[in-house]
PDB file of N, CA and C in Angstrom:
ATOM      1  N   MET C   1      -8.483  13.184  10.083  1.00 49.00           N
ATOM      2  CA  MET C   1      -7.811  12.963   8.966  1.00 49.00           C
ATOM      3  C   MET C   1      -7.199  14.237   8.632  1.00 49.00           C
ATOM      4  N   PRO C   2      -5.868  14.406   8.570  1.00 57.00           N
ATOM      5  CA  PRO C   2      -5.253  15.825   8.303  1.00 57.00           C
ATOM      6  C   PRO C   2      -5.386  16.172   6.830  1.00 57.00           C
ATOM      7  N   ILE C   3      -5.409  17.438   6.795  1.00 64.00           N
ATOM      8  CA  ILE C   3      -5.219  18.016   5.307  1.00 64.00           C
ATOM      9  C   ILE C   3      -3.836  18.509   5.278  1.00 64.00           C
ATOM     10  N   ASP C   4      -3.014  17.858   4.463  1.00 77.00           N
ATOM     11  CA  ASP C   4      -1.531  18.018   4.478  1.00 77.00           C
ATOM     12  C   ASP C   4      -1.038  17.730   3.083  1.00 77.00           C
ATOM     13  N   THR C   5       0.210  17.342   3.088  1.00 86.00           N
ATOM     14  CA  THR C   5       0.800  17.073   1.789  1.00 86.00           C
ATOM     15  C   THR C   5       1.048  15.512   1.517  1.00 86.00           C
ATOM     16  N   CYS C   6       0.711  15.206   0.341  1.00 91.00           N
ATOM     17  CA  CYS C   6       0.807  13.710  -0.195  1.00 91.00           C
ATOM     18  C   CYS C   6       2.312  13.353  -0.241  1.00 91.00           C
ATOM     19  N   ARG C   7       2.790  12.273   0.374  1.00 91.00           N
ATOM     20  CA  ARG C   7       4.151  11.884   0.347  1.00 91.00           C
ATOM     21  C   ARG C   7       4.423  11.384  -1.048  1.00 91.00           C
ATOM     22  N   ARG C   8       3.607  10.935  -1.777  1.00 90.00           N
ATOM     23  CA  ARG C   8       3.925  10.315  -3.114  1.00 90.00           C
ATOM     24  C   ARG C   8       3.976  11.546  -4.273  1.00 90.00           C
ATOM     25  N   CYS C   9       2.921  12.246  -4.304  1.00 91.00           N
ATOM     26  CA  CYS C   9       2.852  13.258  -5.497  1.00 91.00           C
ATOM     27  C   CYS C   9       3.179  14.641  -4.991  1.00 91.00           C
ATOM     28  N   GLY C  10       3.194  14.966  -3.675  1.00 88.00           N
ATOM     29  CA  GLY C  10       3.592  16.252  -3.165  1.00 88.00           C
ATOM     30  C   GLY C  10       2.396  17.235  -3.179  1.00 88.00           C
ATOM     31  N   SER C  11       1.306  16.886  -3.719  1.00 83.00           N
ATOM     32  CA  SER C  11       0.180  17.769  -3.721  1.00 83.00           C
ATOM     33  C   SER C  11      -0.224  18.336  -2.449  1.00 83.00           C
ATOM     34  N   GLN C  12      -0.501  19.546  -2.220  1.00 79.00           N
ATOM     35  CA  GLN C  12      -0.786  20.033  -0.837  1.00 79.00           C
ATOM     36  C   GLN C  12      -2.310  20.424  -0.853  1.00 79.00           C
ATOM     37  N   GLY C  13      -2.585  20.396   0.402  1.00 69.00           N
ATOM     38  CA  GLY C  13      -4.192  20.865   0.635  1.00 69.00           C
ATOM     39  C   GLY C  13      -5.159  19.736   0.388  1.00 69.00           C
ATOM     40  N   LEU C  14      -4.701  18.520   0.233  1.00 72.00           N
ATOM     41  CA  LEU C  14      -5.554  17.322   0.079  1.00 72.00           C
ATOM     42  C   LEU C  14      -5.928  16.728   1.365  1.00 72.00           C
ATOM     43  N   LEU C  15      -6.960  15.914   1.414  1.00 84.00           N
ATOM     44  CA  LEU C  15      -7.186  15.059   2.475  1.00 84.00           C
ATOM     45  C   LEU C  15      -6.270  13.883   2.265  1.00 84.00           C
ATOM     46  N   VAL C  16      -5.428  13.674   3.362  1.00 89.00           N
ATOM     47  CA  VAL C  16      -4.476  12.492   3.346  1.00 89.00           C
ATOM     48  C   VAL C  16      -4.582  11.618   4.507  1.00 89.00           C
ATOM     49  N   GLN C  17      -4.212  10.470   4.466  1.00 90.00           N
ATOM     50  CA  GLN C  17      -4.193   9.550   5.762  1.00 90.00           C
ATOM     51  C   GLN C  17      -2.842   8.825   5.679  1.00 90.00           C
ATOM     52  N   LYS C  18      -2.425   8.209   6.841  1.00 91.00           N
ATOM     53  CA  LYS C  18      -1.321   7.525   6.928  1.00 91.00           C
ATOM     54  C   LYS C  18      -1.603   6.051   6.606  1.00 91.00           C
ATOM     55  N   LEU C  19      -0.958   5.639   5.608  1.00 94.00           N
ATOM     56  CA  LEU C  19      -1.040   4.147   5.202  1.00 94.00           C
ATOM     57  C   LEU C  19       0.254   3.458   5.021  1.00 94.00           C
ATOM     58  N   GLN C  20       0.120   2.135   4.981  1.00 96.00           N
ATOM     59  CA  GLN C  20       1.399   1.391   4.770  1.00 96.00           C
ATOM     60  C   GLN C  20       1.148   0.211   3.884  1.00 96.00           C
ATOM     61  N   PHE C  21       1.953   0.034   2.866  1.00 97.00           N
ATOM     62  CA  PHE C  21       2.008  -0.912   1.891  1.00 97.00           C
ATOM     63  C   PHE C  21       3.333  -1.464   1.831  1.00 97.00           C
ATOM     64  N   ARG C  22       3.462  -2.878   1.539  1.00 96.00           N
ATOM     65  CA  ARG C  22       4.531  -3.729   1.501  1.00 96.00           C
ATOM     66  C   ARG C  22       4.676  -4.399   0.094  1.00 96.00           C
ATOM     67  N   GLU C  23       5.958  -4.583  -0.342  1.00 95.00           N
ATOM     68  CA  GLU C  23       6.092  -5.221  -1.498  1.00 95.00           C
ATOM     69  C   GLU C  23       7.384  -6.265  -1.289  1.00 95.00           C
ATOM     70  N   ASN C  24       7.332  -7.420  -1.919  1.00 94.00           N
ATOM     71  CA  ASN C  24       8.306  -8.481  -1.860  1.00 94.00           C
ATOM     72  C   ASN C  24       8.581  -9.023  -3.151  1.00 94.00           C
ATOM     73  N   MET C  25       9.821  -8.987  -3.532  1.00 92.00           N
ATOM     74  CA  MET C  25      10.287  -9.624  -4.785  1.00 92.00           C
ATOM     75  C   MET C  25      11.289 -10.611  -4.280  1.00 92.00           C
ATOM     76  N   SER C  26      11.109 -11.784  -4.555  1.00 90.00           N
ATOM     77  CA  SER C  26      11.925 -12.914  -4.017  1.00 90.00           C
ATOM     78  C   SER C  26      12.367 -13.820  -5.205  1.00 90.00           C
ATOM     79  N   TYR C  27      13.714 -14.046  -5.329  1.00 84.00           N
ATOM     80  CA  TYR C  27      14.156 -14.920  -6.356  1.00 84.00           C
ATOM     81  C   TYR C  27      15.042 -15.951  -5.535  1.00 84.00           C
ATOM     82  N   VAL C  28      15.606 -17.009  -6.276  1.00 81.00           N
ATOM     83  CA  VAL C  28      16.254 -18.075  -5.705  1.00 81.00           C
ATOM     84  C   VAL C  28      17.318 -17.603  -4.642  1.00 81.00           C
ATOM     85  N   PHE C  29      18.170 -16.651  -5.091  1.00 82.00           N
ATOM     86  CA  PHE C  29      19.360 -16.339  -4.231  1.00 82.00           C
ATOM     87  C   PHE C  29      19.259 -14.865  -3.818  1.00 82.00           C
ATOM     88  N   LYS C  30      18.196 -14.187  -4.036  1.00 86.00           N
ATOM     89  CA  LYS C  30      18.111 -12.746  -3.787  1.00 86.00           C
ATOM     90  C   LYS C  30      16.700 -12.331  -3.439  1.00 86.00           C
ATOM     91  N   ARG C  31      16.618 -11.246  -2.531  1.00 89.00           N
ATOM     92  CA  ARG C  31      15.236 -10.815  -2.195  1.00 89.00           C
ATOM     93  C   ARG C  31      15.250  -9.442  -1.995  1.00 89.00           C
ATOM     94  N   TRP C  32      14.104  -8.596  -2.545  1.00 91.00           N
ATOM     95  CA  TRP C  32      13.995  -7.206  -2.387  1.00 91.00           C
ATOM     96  C   TRP C  32      12.654  -7.016  -1.642  1.00 91.00           C
ATOM     97  N   GLU C  33      12.691  -5.905  -0.716  1.00 93.00           N
ATOM     98  CA  GLU C  33      11.546  -5.586   0.072  1.00 93.00           C
ATOM     99  C   GLU C  33      11.505  -4.281   0.029  1.00 93.00           C
ATOM    100  N   ARG C  34      10.216  -3.594  -0.009  1.00 94.00           N
ATOM    101  CA  ARG C  34      10.007  -2.339  -0.143  1.00 94.00           C
ATOM    102  C   ARG C  34       8.843  -1.917   0.678  1.00 94.00           C
ATOM    103  N   LEU C  35       8.900  -0.903   1.434  1.00 96.00           N
ATOM    104  CA  LEU C  35       7.767  -0.365   2.359  1.00 96.00           C
ATOM    105  C   LEU C  35       7.442   1.013   1.958  1.00 96.00           C
ATOM    106  N   PHE C  36       6.181   1.227   1.897  1.00 96.00           N
ATOM    107  CA  PHE C  36       5.564   2.589   1.710  1.00 96.00           C
ATOM    108  C   PHE C  36       4.873   2.919   2.955  1.00 96.00           C
ATOM    109  N   GLU C  37       5.274   3.934   3.736  1.00 95.00           N
ATOM    110  CA  GLU C  37       4.688   4.292   5.020  1.00 95.00           C
ATOM    111  C   GLU C  37       4.627   5.730   5.002  1.00 95.00           C
ATOM    112  N   GLY C  38       3.448   6.415   5.103  1.00 93.00           N
ATOM    113  CA  GLY C  38       3.388   7.840   5.212  1.00 93.00           C
ATOM    114  C   GLY C  38       1.995   8.262   4.791  1.00 93.00           C
ATOM    115  N   TYR C  39       1.793   9.557   4.773  1.00 92.00           N
ATOM    116  CA  TYR C  39       0.605  10.328   4.390  1.00 92.00           C
ATOM    117  C   TYR C  39       0.469  10.143   2.981  1.00 92.00           C
ATOM    118  N   ILE C  40      -0.629   9.837   2.492  1.00 93.00           N
ATOM    119  CA  ILE C  40      -0.982   9.729   1.001  1.00 93.00           C
ATOM    120  C   ILE C  40      -2.425  10.153   0.748  1.00 93.00           C
ATOM    121  N   CYS C  41      -2.616  10.710  -0.440  1.00 92.00           N
ATOM    122  CA  CYS C  41      -3.865  11.158  -0.906  1.00 92.00           C
ATOM    123  C   CYS C  41      -4.682   9.905  -1.485  1.00 92.00           C
ATOM    124  N   TYR C  42      -5.923  10.179  -1.779  1.00 92.00           N
ATOM    125  CA  TYR C  42      -6.850   9.145  -2.278  1.00 92.00           C
ATOM    126  C   TYR C  42      -6.234   8.500  -3.643  1.00 92.00           C
ATOM    127  N   PRO C  43      -6.032   9.236  -4.714  1.00 93.00           N
ATOM    128  CA  PRO C  43      -5.471   8.709  -5.810  1.00 93.00           C
ATOM    129  C   PRO C  43      -4.157   7.951  -5.803  1.00 93.00           C
ATOM    130  N   CYS C  44      -3.320   8.503  -5.034  1.00 94.00           N
ATOM    131  CA  CYS C  44      -1.955   7.861  -4.894  1.00 94.00           C
ATOM    132  C   CYS C  44      -2.036   6.536  -3.982  1.00 94.00           C
ATOM    133  N   MET C  45      -3.196   6.475  -3.139  1.00 95.00           N
ATOM    134  CA  MET C  45      -3.308   5.342  -2.309  1.00 95.00           C
ATOM    135  C   MET C  45      -3.638   4.079  -3.301  1.00 95.00           C
ATOM    136  N   TRP C  46      -4.370   4.366  -4.370  1.00 96.00           N
ATOM    137  CA  TRP C  46      -4.628   3.224  -5.300  1.00 96.00           C
ATOM    138  C   TRP C  46      -3.445   2.884  -6.156  1.00 96.00           C
ATOM    139  N   ILE C  47      -2.735   3.882  -6.463  1.00 96.00           N
ATOM    140  CA  ILE C  47      -1.535   3.744  -7.338  1.00 96.00           C
ATOM    141  C   ILE C  47      -0.441   2.865  -6.633  1.00 96.00           C
ATOM    142  N   VAL C  48      -0.195   3.187  -5.410  1.00 97.00           N
ATOM    143  CA  VAL C  48       0.767   2.496  -4.594  1.00 97.00           C
ATOM    144  C   VAL C  48       0.233   1.048  -4.379  1.00 97.00           C
ATOM    145  N   PHE C  49      -0.917   0.952  -3.898  1.00 97.00           N
ATOM    146  CA  PHE C  49      -1.611  -0.435  -3.776  1.00 97.00           C
ATOM    147  C   PHE C  49      -1.484  -1.221  -4.923  1.00 97.00           C
ATOM    148  N   THR C  50      -1.795  -0.777  -6.063  1.00 97.00           N
ATOM    149  CA  THR C  50      -1.794  -1.538  -7.298  1.00 97.00           C
ATOM    150  C   THR C  50      -0.369  -2.032  -7.647  1.00 97.00           C
ATOM    151  N   GLU C  51       0.570  -0.945  -7.483  1.00 96.00           N
ATOM    152  CA  GLU C  51       1.962  -1.216  -7.919  1.00 96.00           C
ATOM    153  C   GLU C  51       2.621  -2.351  -6.982  1.00 96.00           C
ATOM    154  N   PHE C  52       2.427  -2.048  -5.623  1.00 96.00           N
ATOM    155  CA  PHE C  52       3.138  -3.040  -4.745  1.00 96.00           C
ATOM    156  C   PHE C  52       2.461  -4.439  -4.849  1.00 96.00           C
ATOM    157  N   THR C  53       1.207  -4.479  -4.885  1.00 96.00           N
ATOM    158  CA  THR C  53       0.517  -5.719  -4.827  1.00 96.00           C
ATOM    159  C   THR C  53       0.737  -6.469  -6.185  1.00 96.00           C
ATOM    160  N   LYS C  54       0.680  -5.743  -7.289  1.00 95.00           N
ATOM    161  CA  LYS C  54       1.086  -6.415  -8.582  1.00 95.00           C
ATOM    162  C   LYS C  54       2.491  -7.025  -8.477  1.00 95.00           C
ATOM    163  N   ASN C  55       3.452  -6.371  -8.118  1.00 94.00           N
ATOM    164  CA  ASN C  55       4.723  -6.825  -8.027  1.00 94.00           C
ATOM    165  C   ASN C  55       4.940  -7.937  -7.163  1.00 94.00           C
ATOM    166  N   THR C  56       4.382  -7.940  -6.090  1.00 93.00           N
ATOM    167  CA  THR C  56       4.452  -8.946  -5.066  1.00 93.00           C
ATOM    168  C   THR C  56       3.716 -10.191  -5.683  1.00 93.00           C
ATOM    169  N   LEU C  57       2.496 -10.056  -6.315  1.00 93.00           N
ATOM    170  CA  LEU C  57       1.963 -11.162  -6.939  1.00 93.00           C
ATOM    171  C   LEU C  57       2.770 -11.868  -8.003  1.00 93.00           C
ATOM    172  N   SER C  58       3.432 -10.979  -8.705  1.00 92.00           N
ATOM    173  CA  SER C  58       4.237 -11.649  -9.905  1.00 92.00           C
ATOM    174  C   SER C  58       5.652 -12.081  -9.411  1.00 92.00           C
ATOM    175  N   GLY C  59       6.352 -11.531  -8.324  1.00 89.00           N
ATOM    176  CA  GLY C  59       7.633 -11.706  -8.171  1.00 89.00           C
ATOM    177  C   GLY C  59       7.993 -12.356  -6.805  1.00 89.00           C
ATOM    178  N   THR C  60       6.905 -12.876  -6.032  1.00 87.00           N
ATOM    179  CA  THR C  60       7.344 -13.383  -4.635  1.00 87.00           C
ATOM    180  C   THR C  60       7.507 -14.799  -4.689  1.00 87.00           C
ATOM    181  N   TRP C  61       7.063 -15.563  -5.705  1.00 85.00           N
ATOM    182  CA  TRP C  61       7.034 -17.047  -5.529  1.00 85.00           C
ATOM    183  C   TRP C  61       8.388 -17.773  -5.852  1.00 85.00           C
ATOM    184  N   TRP C  62       9.395 -17.119  -6.222  1.00 87.00           N
ATOM    185  CA  TRP C  62      10.538 -17.762  -6.807  1.00 87.00           C
ATOM    186  C   TRP C  62      11.636 -18.038  -5.700  1.00 87.00           C
ATOM    187  N   GLY C  63      11.285 -17.632  -4.489  1.00 87.00           N
ATOM    188  CA  GLY C  63      12.256 -17.922  -3.350  1.00 87.00           C
ATOM    189  C   GLY C  63      11.556 -18.354  -2.285  1.00 87.00           C
ATOM    190  N   ASN C  64      12.293 -19.049  -1.079  1.00 85.00           N
ATOM    191  CA  ASN C  64      11.574 -19.517  -0.028  1.00 85.00           C
ATOM    192  C   ASN C  64      11.089 -18.567   0.877  1.00 85.00           C
ATOM    193  N   TYR C  65      11.672 -17.462   1.171  1.00 85.00           N
ATOM    194  CA  TYR C  65      11.112 -16.357   2.030  1.00 85.00           C
ATOM    195  C   TYR C  65       9.857 -15.768   1.285  1.00 85.00           C
ATOM    196  N   GLY C  66       9.992 -15.624   0.038  1.00 87.00           N
ATOM    197  CA  GLY C  66       8.793 -14.901  -0.796  1.00 87.00           C
ATOM    198  C   GLY C  66       7.569 -15.930  -0.673  1.00 87.00           C
ATOM    199  N   MET C  67       7.729 -17.144  -0.620  1.00 89.00           N
ATOM    200  CA  MET C  67       6.600 -18.165  -0.562  1.00 89.00           C
ATOM    201  C   MET C  67       5.930 -17.940   0.617  1.00 89.00           C
ATOM    202  N   VAL C  68       6.709 -17.690   1.696  1.00 89.00           N
ATOM    203  CA  VAL C  68       6.157 -17.607   3.066  1.00 89.00           C
ATOM    204  C   VAL C  68       5.525 -16.094   3.297  1.00 89.00           C
ATOM    205  N   LEU C  69       6.307 -15.116   2.991  1.00 90.00           N
ATOM    206  CA  LEU C  69       6.040 -13.703   3.244  1.00 90.00           C
ATOM    207  C   LEU C  69       5.000 -13.105   2.247  1.00 90.00           C
ATOM    208  N   GLY C  70       5.012 -13.478   1.004  1.00 92.00           N
ATOM    209  CA  GLY C  70       4.178 -13.019  -0.095  1.00 92.00           C
ATOM    210  C   GLY C  70       2.723 -13.030   0.177  1.00 92.00           C
ATOM    211  N   PRO C  71       2.135 -14.083   0.647  1.00 94.00           N
ATOM    212  CA  PRO C  71       0.776 -14.095   0.951  1.00 94.00           C
ATOM    213  C   PRO C  71       0.364 -13.151   2.157  1.00 94.00           C
ATOM    214  N   PHE C  72       1.160 -13.019   3.073  1.00 95.00           N
ATOM    215  CA  PHE C  72       0.939 -12.156   4.169  1.00 95.00           C
ATOM    216  C   PHE C  72       0.944 -10.716   3.686  1.00 95.00           C
ATOM    217  N   TYR C  73       2.013 -10.290   2.788  1.00 95.00           N
ATOM    218  CA  TYR C  73       2.099  -8.880   2.341  1.00 95.00           C
ATOM    219  C   TYR C  73       0.851  -8.526   1.507  1.00 95.00           C
ATOM    220  N   ILE C  74       0.489  -9.593   0.649  1.00 96.00           N
ATOM    221  CA  ILE C  74      -0.718  -9.370  -0.202  1.00 96.00           C
ATOM    222  C   ILE C  74      -1.932  -9.132   0.640  1.00 96.00           C
ATOM    223  N   LEU C  75      -2.154  -9.813   1.649  1.00 97.00           N
ATOM    224  CA  LEU C  75      -3.301  -9.907   2.617  1.00 97.00           C
ATOM    225  C   LEU C  75      -3.180  -8.470   3.203  1.00 97.00           C
ATOM    226  N   SER C  76      -2.091  -8.201   3.780  1.00 96.00           N
ATOM    227  CA  SER C  76      -1.916  -6.829   4.543  1.00 96.00           C
ATOM    228  C   SER C  76      -2.322  -5.663   3.649  1.00 96.00           C
ATOM    229  N   ASN C  77      -1.705  -5.706   2.385  1.00 97.00           N
ATOM    230  CA  ASN C  77      -2.036  -4.625   1.379  1.00 97.00           C
ATOM    231  C   ASN C  77      -3.575  -4.668   1.116  1.00 97.00           C
ATOM    232  N   ILE C  78      -4.314  -5.761   0.953  1.00 97.00           N
ATOM    233  CA  ILE C  78      -5.716  -5.626   0.791  1.00 97.00           C
ATOM    234  C   ILE C  78      -6.448  -4.978   1.999  1.00 97.00           C
ATOM    235  N   VAL C  79      -6.043  -5.495   3.179  1.00 97.00           N
ATOM    236  CA  VAL C  79      -6.722  -5.031   4.435  1.00 97.00           C
ATOM    237  C   VAL C  79      -6.462  -3.416   4.572  1.00 97.00           C
ATOM    238  N   ASN C  80      -5.230  -2.997   4.195  1.00 96.00           N
ATOM    239  CA  ASN C  80      -4.962  -1.652   4.315  1.00 96.00           C
ATOM    240  C   ASN C  80      -5.738  -0.710   3.309  1.00 96.00           C
ATOM    241  N   ILE C  81      -5.857  -1.336   2.060  1.00 97.00           N
ATOM    242  CA  ILE C  81      -6.641  -0.529   1.027  1.00 97.00           C
ATOM    243  C   ILE C  81      -8.069  -0.494   1.399  1.00 97.00           C
ATOM    244  N   ILE C  82      -8.719  -1.540   1.992  1.00 96.00           N
ATOM    245  CA  ILE C  82     -10.143  -1.441   2.466  1.00 96.00           C
ATOM    246  C   ILE C  82     -10.250  -0.523   3.675  1.00 96.00           C
ATOM    247  N   GLU C  83      -9.266  -0.529   4.504  1.00 95.00           N
ATOM    248  CA  GLU C  83      -9.307   0.415   5.701  1.00 95.00           C
ATOM    249  C   GLU C  83      -9.193   1.813   5.220  1.00 95.00           C
ATOM    250  N   GLY C  84      -8.188   2.028   4.289  1.00 94.00           N
ATOM    251  CA  GLY C  84      -7.969   3.383   3.676  1.00 94.00           C
ATOM    252  C   GLY C  84      -9.354   4.005   2.991  1.00 94.00           C
ATOM    253  N   GLN C  85      -9.907   3.009   2.178  1.00 94.00           N
ATOM    254  CA  GLN C  85     -11.089   3.404   1.564  1.00 94.00           C
ATOM    255  C   GLN C  85     -12.254   3.794   2.522  1.00 94.00           C
ATOM    256  N   ILE C  86     -12.395   3.103   3.474  1.00 94.00           N
ATOM    257  CA  ILE C  86     -13.571   3.256   4.493  1.00 94.00           C
ATOM    258  C   ILE C  86     -13.224   4.628   5.243  1.00 94.00           C
ATOM    259  N   LYS C  87     -11.889   4.924   5.541  1.00 91.00           N
ATOM    260  CA  LYS C  87     -11.456   6.218   6.159  1.00 91.00           C
ATOM    261  C   LYS C  87     -11.752   7.361   5.322  1.00 91.00           C
ATOM    262  N   PHE C  88     -11.384   7.273   4.036  1.00 90.00           N
ATOM    263  CA  PHE C  88     -11.603   8.481   3.116  1.00 90.00           C
ATOM    264  C   PHE C  88     -13.250   8.521   3.007  1.00 90.00           C
ATOM    265  N   TRP C  89     -13.943   7.579   2.806  1.00 91.00           N
ATOM    266  CA  TRP C  89     -15.330   7.682   2.660  1.00 91.00           C
ATOM    267  C   TRP C  89     -15.911   8.350   3.854  1.00 91.00           C
ATOM    268  N   LEU C  90     -15.599   7.891   5.148  1.00 90.00           N
ATOM    269  CA  LEU C  90     -16.135   8.378   6.340  1.00 90.00           C
ATOM    270  C   LEU C  90     -15.839   9.953   6.502  1.00 90.00           C
ATOM    271  N   GLU C  91     -14.569  10.143   6.152  1.00 85.00           N
ATOM    272  CA  GLU C  91     -14.175  11.666   6.261  1.00 85.00           C
ATOM    273  C   GLU C  91     -14.958  12.581   5.277  1.00 85.00           C
ATOM    274  N   LEU C  92     -15.126  12.070   3.976  1.00 84.00           N
ATOM    275  CA  LEU C  92     -15.813  12.896   3.014  1.00 84.00           C
ATOM    276  C   LEU C  92     -17.290  12.930   3.504  1.00 84.00           C
ATOM    277  N   ARG C  93     -17.855  12.001   3.949  1.00 87.00           N
ATOM    278  CA  ARG C  93     -19.296  12.110   4.446  1.00 87.00           C
ATOM    279  C   ARG C  93     -19.238  13.132   5.584  1.00 87.00           C
ATOM    280  N   LYS C  94     -18.315  13.218   6.534  1.00 85.00           N
ATOM    281  CA  LYS C  94     -18.427  13.971   7.602  1.00 85.00           C
ATOM    282  C   LYS C  94     -18.344  15.348   7.109  1.00 85.00           C
ATOM    283  N   LEU C  95     -17.530  15.721   6.070  1.00 79.00           N
ATOM    284  CA  LEU C  95     -17.427  16.999   5.435  1.00 79.00           C
ATOM    285  C   LEU C  95     -18.634  17.410   4.639  1.00 79.00           C
ATOM    286  N   GLY C  96     -19.557  16.434   4.287  1.00 79.00           N
ATOM    287  CA  GLY C  96     -20.703  16.770   3.686  1.00 79.00           C
ATOM    288  C   GLY C  96     -20.618  16.810   2.093  1.00 79.00           C
ATOM    289  N   LYS C  97     -19.602  16.138   1.646  1.00 56.00           N
ATOM    290  CA  LYS C  97     -19.283  16.167   0.049  1.00 56.00           C
ATOM    291  C   LYS C  97     -19.850  14.897  -0.557  1.00 56.00           C
TER     292      LYS C  97
END
C-alpha cells in the first residue's frame, strides 16, 4: 500500500489505497452517475462510501435504469468498503501499529 496523497482531501504522507465507489441518481426522465476512483486515505474512504451509498439508496429507485443498477452499485460499494477496511487493517498490522 503506497504512502502518497489522498485524492479527496489532499493530505500527504498518509497510507492510501486505490478504491472505487459508484453513485446513481435516477429519475423518471433523467439519470446521473458518479464514479470515485483513485487513491484515498482511511477517513476519506468512509466519507465517500457513506455519501455515495446514501445518495444511491435515496435516489436510485425513481427510474427504470436505477431500479436495475442501484442494487448492484450499493452491493459493489459495500464489497469495496469491506475490502478497503481489510487492506488498511492488514497494512497497519504489518507496520506494527
